[in-house]
Amino acid sequence: DTAVSQTPKYLVTQMGNDKSIKCEQNLGHDTMYWYKQDSKKFLKIMFSYNNKELIINETVPNRFSPKSPDKAHLNLHINSLELGDSAVYFCASSKQENEKLFFGSGTQLSVL
Amino acid sequence: QKEVEQNSGPLSVPEGAIASLNCTYSDRGSQSFFWYRQYSGKSPELIMFIYSNGDKEDGRFTAQLNKASQYVSLLIRDSQPSDSATYLCAAYTGTASKLTFGTGTRLQVTL
């Protein structure tokens, strides 16, 4: 059983489109995150949620909207995709905010 | 100044040698520190974490923390080709409730 699963693994789309990435964790963790990793491997936090409540929103354009229907799911919707959005997006979860992160396998987003 | 800094490498060490990976952080309020390993095309996985000043050993890995110098390091003894990966240092700051990653150091263990 995959602990943190995200779909799709690859996403290729045109500029201006809207897309979503889904994430689910079966670890019973309270905190979930979205990280963006650019081509230079820099892993930057975008959002964190604790028990469905937004904790961190790191100056991410409002084209990005996270949604947490319950504490096991954190989805990411992106409107009006731009070339600069191309990156690998990782979902992660942790028991508490200061504890080990469990990462999903990543979604490689390519905006053409 | 980046919050967590690492030399991007690549750091090349021969098989069997000790690899030393270094990391500095700018926020003195950082409380805990993590080392993640990331193979190409894969997700990061935790290697070590450390909260207190000094050394912490786990198998071939030793994490070292010096809060006065705002410095964290990871030593890998008896390096193996399978250790070749990017190593990400991360610092957790409670006041900001967030984990900040460095840009990673690419390690190459040569035969």
PDB file of C-alpha atoms in Angstrom:
ATOM      1  CA  ASP A   1       0.000   0.000   0.000  1.00  0.00           C
ATOM      2  CA  THR A   2       1.465   3.333  -1.072  1.00  0.00           C
ATOM      3  CA  ALA A   3       1.673   5.712   1.897  1.00  0.00           C
ATOM      4  CA  VAL A   4       1.377   8.977  -0.059  1.00  0.00           C
ATOM      5  CA  SER A   5      -0.006   8.647  -3.538  1.00  0.00           C
ATOM      6  CA  GLN A   6      -0.369  11.420  -6.072  1.00  0.00           C
ATOM      7  CA  THR A   7      -1.781  11.399  -9.566  1.00  0.00           C
ATOM      8  CA  PRO A   8      -1.019  11.865 -12.334  1.00  0.00           C
ATOM      9  CA  LYS A   9       2.704  11.065 -12.476  1.00  0.00           C
ATOM     10  CA  TYR A  10       3.130  13.032 -15.684  1.00  0.00           C
ATOM     11  CA  LEU A  11       1.110  15.980 -16.925  1.00  0.00           C
ATOM     12  CA  VAL A  12       1.788  17.632 -20.281  1.00  0.00           C
ATOM     13  CA  THR A  13      -0.426  20.531 -21.188  1.00  0.00           C
ATOM     14  CA  GLN A  14      -0.652  23.779 -23.105  1.00  0.00           C
ATOM     15  CA  MET A  15      -0.255  27.268 -21.694  1.00  0.00           C
ATOM     16  CA  GLY A  16      -3.488  28.711 -20.422  1.00  0.00           C
ATOM     17  CA  ASN A  17      -5.057  25.380 -19.506  1.00  0.00           C
ATOM     18  CA  ASP A  18      -6.332  24.446 -16.042  1.00  0.00           C
ATOM     19  CA  LYS A  19      -5.164  21.225 -14.400  1.00  0.00           C
ATOM     20  CA  SER A  20      -5.397  19.396 -11.090  1.00  0.00           C
ATOM     21  CA  ILE A  21      -3.103  17.086  -9.175  1.00  0.00           C
ATOM     22  CA  LYS A  22      -4.565  14.792  -6.548  1.00  0.00           C
ATOM     23  CA  CYS A  23      -2.895  13.556  -3.368  1.00  0.00           C
ATOM     24  CA  GLU A  24      -3.968  11.053  -0.766  1.00  0.00           C
ATOM     25  CA  GLN A  25      -2.189   9.678   2.290  1.00  0.00           C
ATOM     26  CA  ASN A  26      -3.140   6.594   4.273  1.00  0.00           C
ATOM     27  CA  LEU A  27      -0.766   7.190   7.182  1.00  0.00           C
ATOM     28  CA  GLY A  28      -3.270   8.934   9.419  1.00  0.00           C
ATOM     29  CA  HIS A  29      -1.135  12.094   9.395  1.00  0.00           C
ATOM     30  CA  ASP A  30      -2.606  15.450  10.297  1.00  0.00           C
ATOM     31  CA  THR A  31      -0.358  17.620   8.124  1.00  0.00           C
ATOM     32  CA  MET A  32      -0.055  17.634   4.349  1.00  0.00           C
ATOM     33  CA  TYR A  33       2.046  19.739   2.009  1.00  0.00           C
ATOM     34  CA  TRP A  34       2.671  20.704  -1.571  1.00  0.00           C
ATOM     35  CA  TYR A  35       6.263  21.319  -2.625  1.00  0.00           C
ATOM     36  CA  LYS A  36       7.559  22.486  -6.000  1.00  0.00           C
ATOM     37  CA  GLN A  37      10.951  21.269  -7.228  1.00  0.00           C
ATOM     38  CA  ASP A  38      12.492  23.228 -10.072  1.00  0.00           C
ATOM     39  CA  SER A  39      15.034  22.071 -12.638  1.00  0.00           C
ATOM     40  CA  LYS A  40      17.880  22.894 -10.240  1.00  0.00           C
ATOM     41  CA  LYS A  41      16.419  20.532  -7.651  1.00  0.00           C
ATOM     42  CA  PHE A  42      15.375  23.332  -5.296  1.00  0.00           C
ATOM     43  CA  LEU A  43      12.463  22.027  -3.236  1.00  0.00           C
ATOM     44  CA  LYS A  44      10.245  24.908  -2.156  1.00  0.00           C
ATOM     45  CA  ILE A  45       7.176  24.685   0.015  1.00  0.00           C
ATOM     46  CA  MET A  46       3.977  26.010  -1.513  1.00  0.00           C
ATOM     47  CA  PHE A  47       1.261  25.119   0.984  1.00  0.00           C
ATOM     48  CA  SER A  48       0.753  23.190   4.164  1.00  0.00           C
ATOM     49  CA  TYR A  49      -2.489  22.074   5.733  1.00  0.00           C
ATOM     50  CA  ASN A  50      -3.084  20.790   9.232  1.00  0.00           C
ATOM     51  CA  ASN A  51      -6.274  18.833   9.656  1.00  0.00           C
ATOM     52  CA  LYS A  52      -7.849  20.541   6.620  1.00  0.00           C
ATOM     53  CA  GLU A  53      -6.814  24.018   7.749  1.00  0.00           C
ATOM     54  CA  LEU A  54      -4.374  26.115   5.686  1.00  0.00           C
ATOM     55  CA  ILE A  55      -1.217  26.794   7.704  1.00  0.00           C
ATOM     56  CA  ILE A  56       1.288  28.022   5.123  1.00  0.00           C
ATOM     57  CA  ASN A  57       0.766  29.799   1.827  1.00  0.00           C
ATOM     58  CA  GLU A  58       4.207  30.727   0.578  1.00  0.00           C
ATOM     59  CA  THR A  59       3.584  33.662  -1.754  1.00  0.00           C
ATOM     60  CA  VAL A  60       2.272  31.358  -4.403  1.00  0.00           C
ATOM     61  CA  PRO A  61       0.306  32.992  -7.253  1.00  0.00           C
ATOM     62  CA  ASN A  62      -3.409  32.736  -6.652  1.00  0.00           C
ATOM     63  CA  ARG A  63      -3.658  30.663  -9.837  1.00  0.00           C
ATOM     64  CA  PHE A  64      -2.690  27.830  -7.506  1.00  0.00           C
ATOM     65  CA  SER A  65      -5.483  26.728  -5.225  1.00  0.00           C
ATOM     66  CA  PRO A  66      -5.138  23.857  -2.793  1.00  0.00           C
ATOM     67  CA  LYS A  67      -8.191  22.024  -1.546  1.00  0.00           C
ATOM     68  CA  SER A  68      -8.358  19.653   1.397  1.00  0.00           C
ATOM     69  CA  PRO A  69     -11.730  17.862   1.552  1.00  0.00           C
ATOM     70  CA  ASP A  70     -10.502  15.832   4.527  1.00  0.00           C
ATOM     71  CA  LYS A  71      -7.212  15.365   6.332  1.00  0.00           C
ATOM     72  CA  ALA A  72      -6.212  12.452   4.117  1.00  0.00           C
ATOM     73  CA  HIS A  73      -6.488  14.405   0.868  1.00  0.00           C
ATOM     74  CA  LEU A  74      -4.840  17.548  -0.434  1.00  0.00           C
ATOM     75  CA  ASN A  75      -5.419  18.397  -4.069  1.00  0.00           C
ATOM     76  CA  LEU A  76      -3.804  21.161  -6.085  1.00  0.00           C
ATOM     77  CA  HIS A  77      -5.635  23.000  -8.834  1.00  0.00           C
ATOM     78  CA  ILE A  78      -3.735  25.278 -11.182  1.00  0.00           C
ATOM     79  CA  ASN A  79      -5.486  27.804 -13.407  1.00  0.00           C
ATOM     80  CA  SER A  80      -4.125  29.467 -16.543  1.00  0.00           C
ATOM     81  CA  LEU A  81      -0.924  27.450 -16.639  1.00  0.00           C
ATOM     82  CA  GLU A  82       2.279  29.285 -17.568  1.00  0.00           C
ATOM     83  CA  LEU A  83       5.612  28.047 -18.904  1.00  0.00           C
ATOM     84  CA  GLY A  84       7.248  28.803 -15.553  1.00  0.00           C
ATOM     85  CA  ASP A  85       4.924  26.374 -13.820  1.00  0.00           C
ATOM     86  CA  SER A  86       6.837  23.489 -15.385  1.00  0.00           C
ATOM     87  CA  ALA A  87       8.407  21.579 -12.495  1.00  0.00           C
ATOM     88  CA  VAL A  88       7.962  18.481 -10.370  1.00  0.00           C
ATOM     89  CA  TYR A  89       5.279  18.879  -7.740  1.00  0.00           C
ATOM     90  CA  PHE A  90       5.538  16.738  -4.626  1.00  0.00           C
ATOM     91  CA  CYS A  91       2.826  16.074  -2.139  1.00  0.00           C
ATOM     92  CA  ALA A  92       3.983  15.117   1.355  1.00  0.00           C
ATOM     93  CA  SER A  93       2.567  14.390   4.771  1.00  0.00           C
ATOM     94  CA  SER A  94       3.832  14.276   8.339  1.00  0.00           C
ATOM     95  CA  LYS A  95       2.423  13.292  11.686  1.00  0.00           C
ATOM     96  CA  GLN A  96       3.208  16.735  13.055  1.00  0.00           C
ATOM     97  CA  GLU A  97       4.778  19.813  11.471  1.00  0.00           C
ATOM     98  CA  ASN A  98       8.253  19.232  12.898  1.00  0.00           C
ATOM     99  CA  GLU A  99       8.470  15.573  12.013  1.00  0.00           C
ATOM    100  CA  LYS A 100       9.678  13.471   9.114  1.00  0.00           C
ATOM    101  CA  LEU A 101       8.034  14.098   5.757  1.00  0.00           C
ATOM    102  CA  PHE A 102       6.729  11.246   3.662  1.00  0.00           C
ATOM    103  CA  PHE A 103       6.725  12.228   0.007  1.00  0.00           C
ATOM    104  CA  GLY A 104       4.573  11.119  -2.845  1.00  0.00           C
ATOM    105  CA  SER A 105       6.255  10.022  -6.066  1.00  0.00           C
ATOM    106  CA  GLY A 106       5.896  13.435  -7.664  1.00  0.00           C
ATOM    107  CA  THR A 107       4.043  14.851 -10.652  1.00  0.00           C
ATOM    108  CA  GLN A 108       6.178  16.044 -13.556  1.00  0.00           C
ATOM    109  CA  LEU A 109       4.285  19.000 -15.026  1.00  0.00           C
ATOM    110  CA  SER A 110       5.353  20.228 -18.454  1.00  0.00           C
ATOM    111  CA  VAL A 111       3.661  23.332 -19.833  1.00  0.00           C
ATOM    112  CA  LEU A 112       4.190  23.797 -23.576  1.00  0.00           C
TER     113      LEU A 112
ATOM    114  CA  GLN B   1      20.880  35.039   1.503  1.00  0.00           C
ATOM    115  CA  LYS B   2      19.228  31.654   1.174  1.00  0.00           C
ATOM    116  CA  GLU B   3      17.750  30.285   4.370  1.00  0.00           C
ATOM    117  CA  VAL B   4      19.492  26.932   3.987  1.00  0.00           C
ATOM    118  CA  GLU B   5      22.647  26.747   1.918  1.00  0.00           C
ATOM    119  CA  GLN B   6      24.492  23.809   0.469  1.00  0.00           C
ATOM    120  CA  ASN B   7      27.252  23.438  -2.052  1.00  0.00           C
ATOM    121  CA  SER B   8      25.596  22.054  -5.175  1.00  0.00           C
ATOM    122  CA  GLY B   9      28.563  19.845  -6.047  1.00  0.00           C
ATOM    123  CA  PRO B  10      29.042  17.407  -7.542  1.00  0.00           C
ATOM    124  CA  LEU B  11      31.061  16.007  -4.677  1.00  0.00           C
ATOM    125  CA  SER B  12      33.047  13.072  -5.979  1.00  0.00           C
ATOM    126  CA  VAL B  13      34.480  10.479  -3.569  1.00  0.00           C
ATOM    127  CA  PRO B  14      35.986   7.055  -4.251  1.00  0.00           C
ATOM    128  CA  GLU B  15      34.207   3.946  -3.065  1.00  0.00           C
ATOM    129  CA  GLY B  16      35.035   3.188   0.558  1.00  0.00           C
ATOM    130  CA  ALA B  17      35.925   6.779   1.442  1.00  0.00           C
ATOM    131  CA  ILE B  18      34.092   9.145   3.777  1.00  0.00           C
ATOM    132  CA  ALA B  19      31.764  11.640   2.110  1.00  0.00           C
ATOM    133  CA  SER B  20      31.238  14.880   4.014  1.00  0.00           C
ATOM    134  CA  LEU B  21      28.196  16.980   3.132  1.00  0.00           C
ATOM    135  CA  ASN B  22      27.759  20.410   4.658  1.00  0.00           C
ATOM    136  CA  CYS B  23      24.875  22.766   5.232  1.00  0.00           C
ATOM    137  CA  THR B  24      24.468  26.180   6.862  1.00  0.00           C
ATOM    138  CA  TYR B  25      21.251  27.872   7.903  1.00  0.00           C
ATOM    139  CA  SER B  26      20.416  31.500   8.563  1.00  0.00           C
ATOM    140  CA  ASP B  27      17.504  31.333  11.020  1.00  0.00           C
ATOM    141  CA  ARG B  28      18.775  30.933  14.584  1.00  0.00           C
ATOM    142  CA  GLY B  29      15.267  29.878  15.558  1.00  0.00           C
ATOM    143  CA  SER B  30      15.598  26.666  13.557  1.00  0.00           C
ATOM    144  CA  GLN B  31      15.014  23.771  15.895  1.00  0.00           C
ATOM    145  CA  SER B  32      15.457  20.550  14.000  1.00  0.00           C
ATOM    146  CA  PHE B  33      17.379  19.460  10.976  1.00  0.00           C
ATOM    147  CA  PHE B  34      16.891  16.740   8.435  1.00  0.00           C
ATOM    148  CA  TRP B  35      18.918  15.082   5.722  1.00  0.00           C
ATOM    149  CA  TYR B  36      17.008  13.637   2.780  1.00  0.00           C
ATOM    150  CA  ARG B  37      18.442  11.582  -0.055  1.00  0.00           C
ATOM    151  CA  GLN B  38      16.947  11.927  -3.517  1.00  0.00           C
ATOM    152  CA  TYR B  39      17.819   9.621  -6.386  1.00  0.00           C
ATOM    153  CA  SER B  40      17.323  11.004  -9.877  1.00  0.00           C
ATOM    154  CA  GLY B  41      13.676  10.901 -10.855  1.00  0.00           C
ATOM    155  CA  LYS B  42      12.564   9.793  -7.396  1.00  0.00           C
ATOM    156  CA  SER B  43      11.117  11.467  -4.347  1.00  0.00           C
ATOM    157  CA  PRO B  44      13.206  12.507  -1.323  1.00  0.00           C
ATOM    158  CA  GLU B  45      13.552  10.010   1.519  1.00  0.00           C
ATOM    159  CA  LEU B  46      14.717  10.741   5.052  1.00  0.00           C
ATOM    160  CA  ILE B  47      18.236   9.632   5.998  1.00  0.00           C
ATOM    161  CA  MET B  48      18.785  11.307   9.366  1.00  0.00           C
ATOM    162  CA  PHE B  49      17.367  13.952  11.642  1.00  0.00           C
ATOM    163  CA  ILE B  50      19.027  15.791  14.505  1.00  0.00           C
ATOM    164  CA  TYR B  51      17.745  18.197  17.144  1.00  0.00           C
ATOM    165  CA  SER B  52      20.606  18.586  19.614  1.00  0.00           C
ATOM    166  CA  ASN B  53      24.127  19.866  19.298  1.00  0.00           C
ATOM    167  CA  GLY B  54      26.699  17.166  18.694  1.00  0.00           C
ATOM    168  CA  ASP B  55      26.781  13.966  16.706  1.00  0.00           C
ATOM    169  CA  LYS B  56      24.128  11.405  15.944  1.00  0.00           C
ATOM    170  CA  GLU B  57      25.091   8.116  14.354  1.00  0.00           C
ATOM    171  CA  ASP B  58      22.968   5.626  12.441  1.00  0.00           C
ATOM    172  CA  GLY B  59      24.851   2.885  10.668  1.00  0.00           C
ATOM    173  CA  ARG B  60      27.200   4.409   8.114  1.00  0.00           C
ATOM    174  CA  PHE B  61      25.650   7.852   8.559  1.00  0.00           C
ATOM    175  CA  THR B  62      26.555  10.501  11.131  1.00  0.00           C
ATOM    176  CA  ALA B  63      24.765  13.820  11.419  1.00  0.00           C
ATOM    177  CA  GLN B  64      26.529  16.679  13.173  1.00  0.00           C
ATOM    178  CA  LEU B  65      24.910  19.850  14.469  1.00  0.00           C
ATOM    179  CA  ASN B  66      26.552  23.016  15.723  1.00  0.00           C
ATOM    180  CA  LYS B  67      23.863  25.578  16.555  1.00  0.00           C
ATOM    181  CA  ALA B  68      26.376  28.265  17.531  1.00  0.00           C
ATOM    182  CA  SER B  69      27.893  28.113  14.042  1.00  0.00           C
ATOM    183  CA  GLN B  70      24.509  27.376  12.401  1.00  0.00           C
ATOM    184  CA  TYR B  71      26.056  24.396  10.716  1.00  0.00           C
ATOM    185  CA  VAL B  72      24.831  20.881   9.985  1.00  0.00           C
ATOM    186  CA  SER B  73      26.767  18.122   8.303  1.00  0.00           C
ATOM    187  CA  LEU B  74      26.262  14.568   7.161  1.00  0.00           C
ATOM    188  CA  LEU B  75      29.109  12.069   7.047  1.00  0.00           C
ATOM    189  CA  ILE B  76      28.772   8.886   5.058  1.00  0.00           C
ATOM    190  CA  ARG B  77      31.380   6.281   5.945  1.00  0.00           C
ATOM    191  CA  ASP B  78      32.433   3.522   3.561  1.00  0.00           C
ATOM    192  CA  SER B  79      30.706   5.263   0.663  1.00  0.00           C
ATOM    193  CA  GLN B  80      29.091   2.956  -1.870  1.00  0.00           C
ATOM    194  CA  PRO B  81      28.098   3.618  -5.504  1.00  0.00           C
ATOM    195  CA  SER B  82      24.482   3.242  -4.319  1.00  0.00           C
ATOM    196  CA  ASP B  83      25.001   6.366  -2.176  1.00  0.00           C
ATOM    197  CA  SER B  84      25.284   8.436  -5.369  1.00  0.00           C
ATOM    198  CA  ALA B  85      22.326  10.797  -5.159  1.00  0.00           C
ATOM    199  CA  THR B  86      21.409  14.357  -4.258  1.00  0.00           C
ATOM    200  CA  TYR B  87      21.396  15.050  -0.517  1.00  0.00           C
ATOM    201  CA  LEU B  88      18.986  17.693   0.695  1.00  0.00           C
ATOM    202  CA  CYS B  89      19.470  19.467   4.005  1.00  0.00           C
ATOM    203  CA  ALA B  90      16.345  20.891   5.652  1.00  0.00           C
ATOM    204  CA  ALA B  91      15.737  23.068   8.704  1.00  0.00           C
ATOM    205  CA  TYR B  92      12.476  23.272  10.635  1.00  0.00           C
ATOM    206  CA  THR B  93      11.527  26.585  12.221  1.00  0.00           C
ATOM    207  CA  GLY B  94       8.713  26.404  14.718  1.00  0.00           C
ATOM    208  CA  THR B  95       7.800  30.082  14.603  1.00  0.00           C
ATOM    209  CA  ALA B  96       7.157  29.817  10.883  1.00  0.00           C
ATOM    210  CA  SER B  97       5.887  26.233  11.133  1.00  0.00           C
ATOM    211  CA  LYS B  98       7.795  25.258   8.070  1.00  0.00           C
ATOM    212  CA  LEU B  99      10.554  23.030   6.799  1.00  0.00           C
ATOM    213  CA  THR B 100      12.969  24.808   4.464  1.00  0.00           C
ATOM    214  CA  PHE B 101      15.188  22.850   2.118  1.00  0.00           C
ATOM    215  CA  GLY B 102      18.587  23.677   0.728  1.00  0.00           C
ATOM    216  CA  THR B 103      19.297  23.245  -2.967  1.00  0.00           C
ATOM    217  CA  GLY B 104      21.008  19.909  -2.372  1.00  0.00           C
ATOM    218  CA  THR B 105      24.497  18.503  -2.924  1.00  0.00           C
ATOM    219  CA  ARG B 106      24.994  15.935  -5.639  1.00  0.00           C
ATOM    220  CA  LEU B 107      27.231  13.103  -4.458  1.00  0.00           C
ATOM    221  CA  GLN B 108      29.029  10.813  -6.865  1.00  0.00           C
ATOM    222  CA  VAL B 109      30.740   7.723  -5.482  1.00  0.00           C
ATOM    223  CA  THR B 110      33.224   6.404  -8.010  1.00  0.00           C
ATOM    224  CA  LEU B 111      34.482   2.851  -8.382  1.00  0.00           C
TER     225      LEU B 111
END
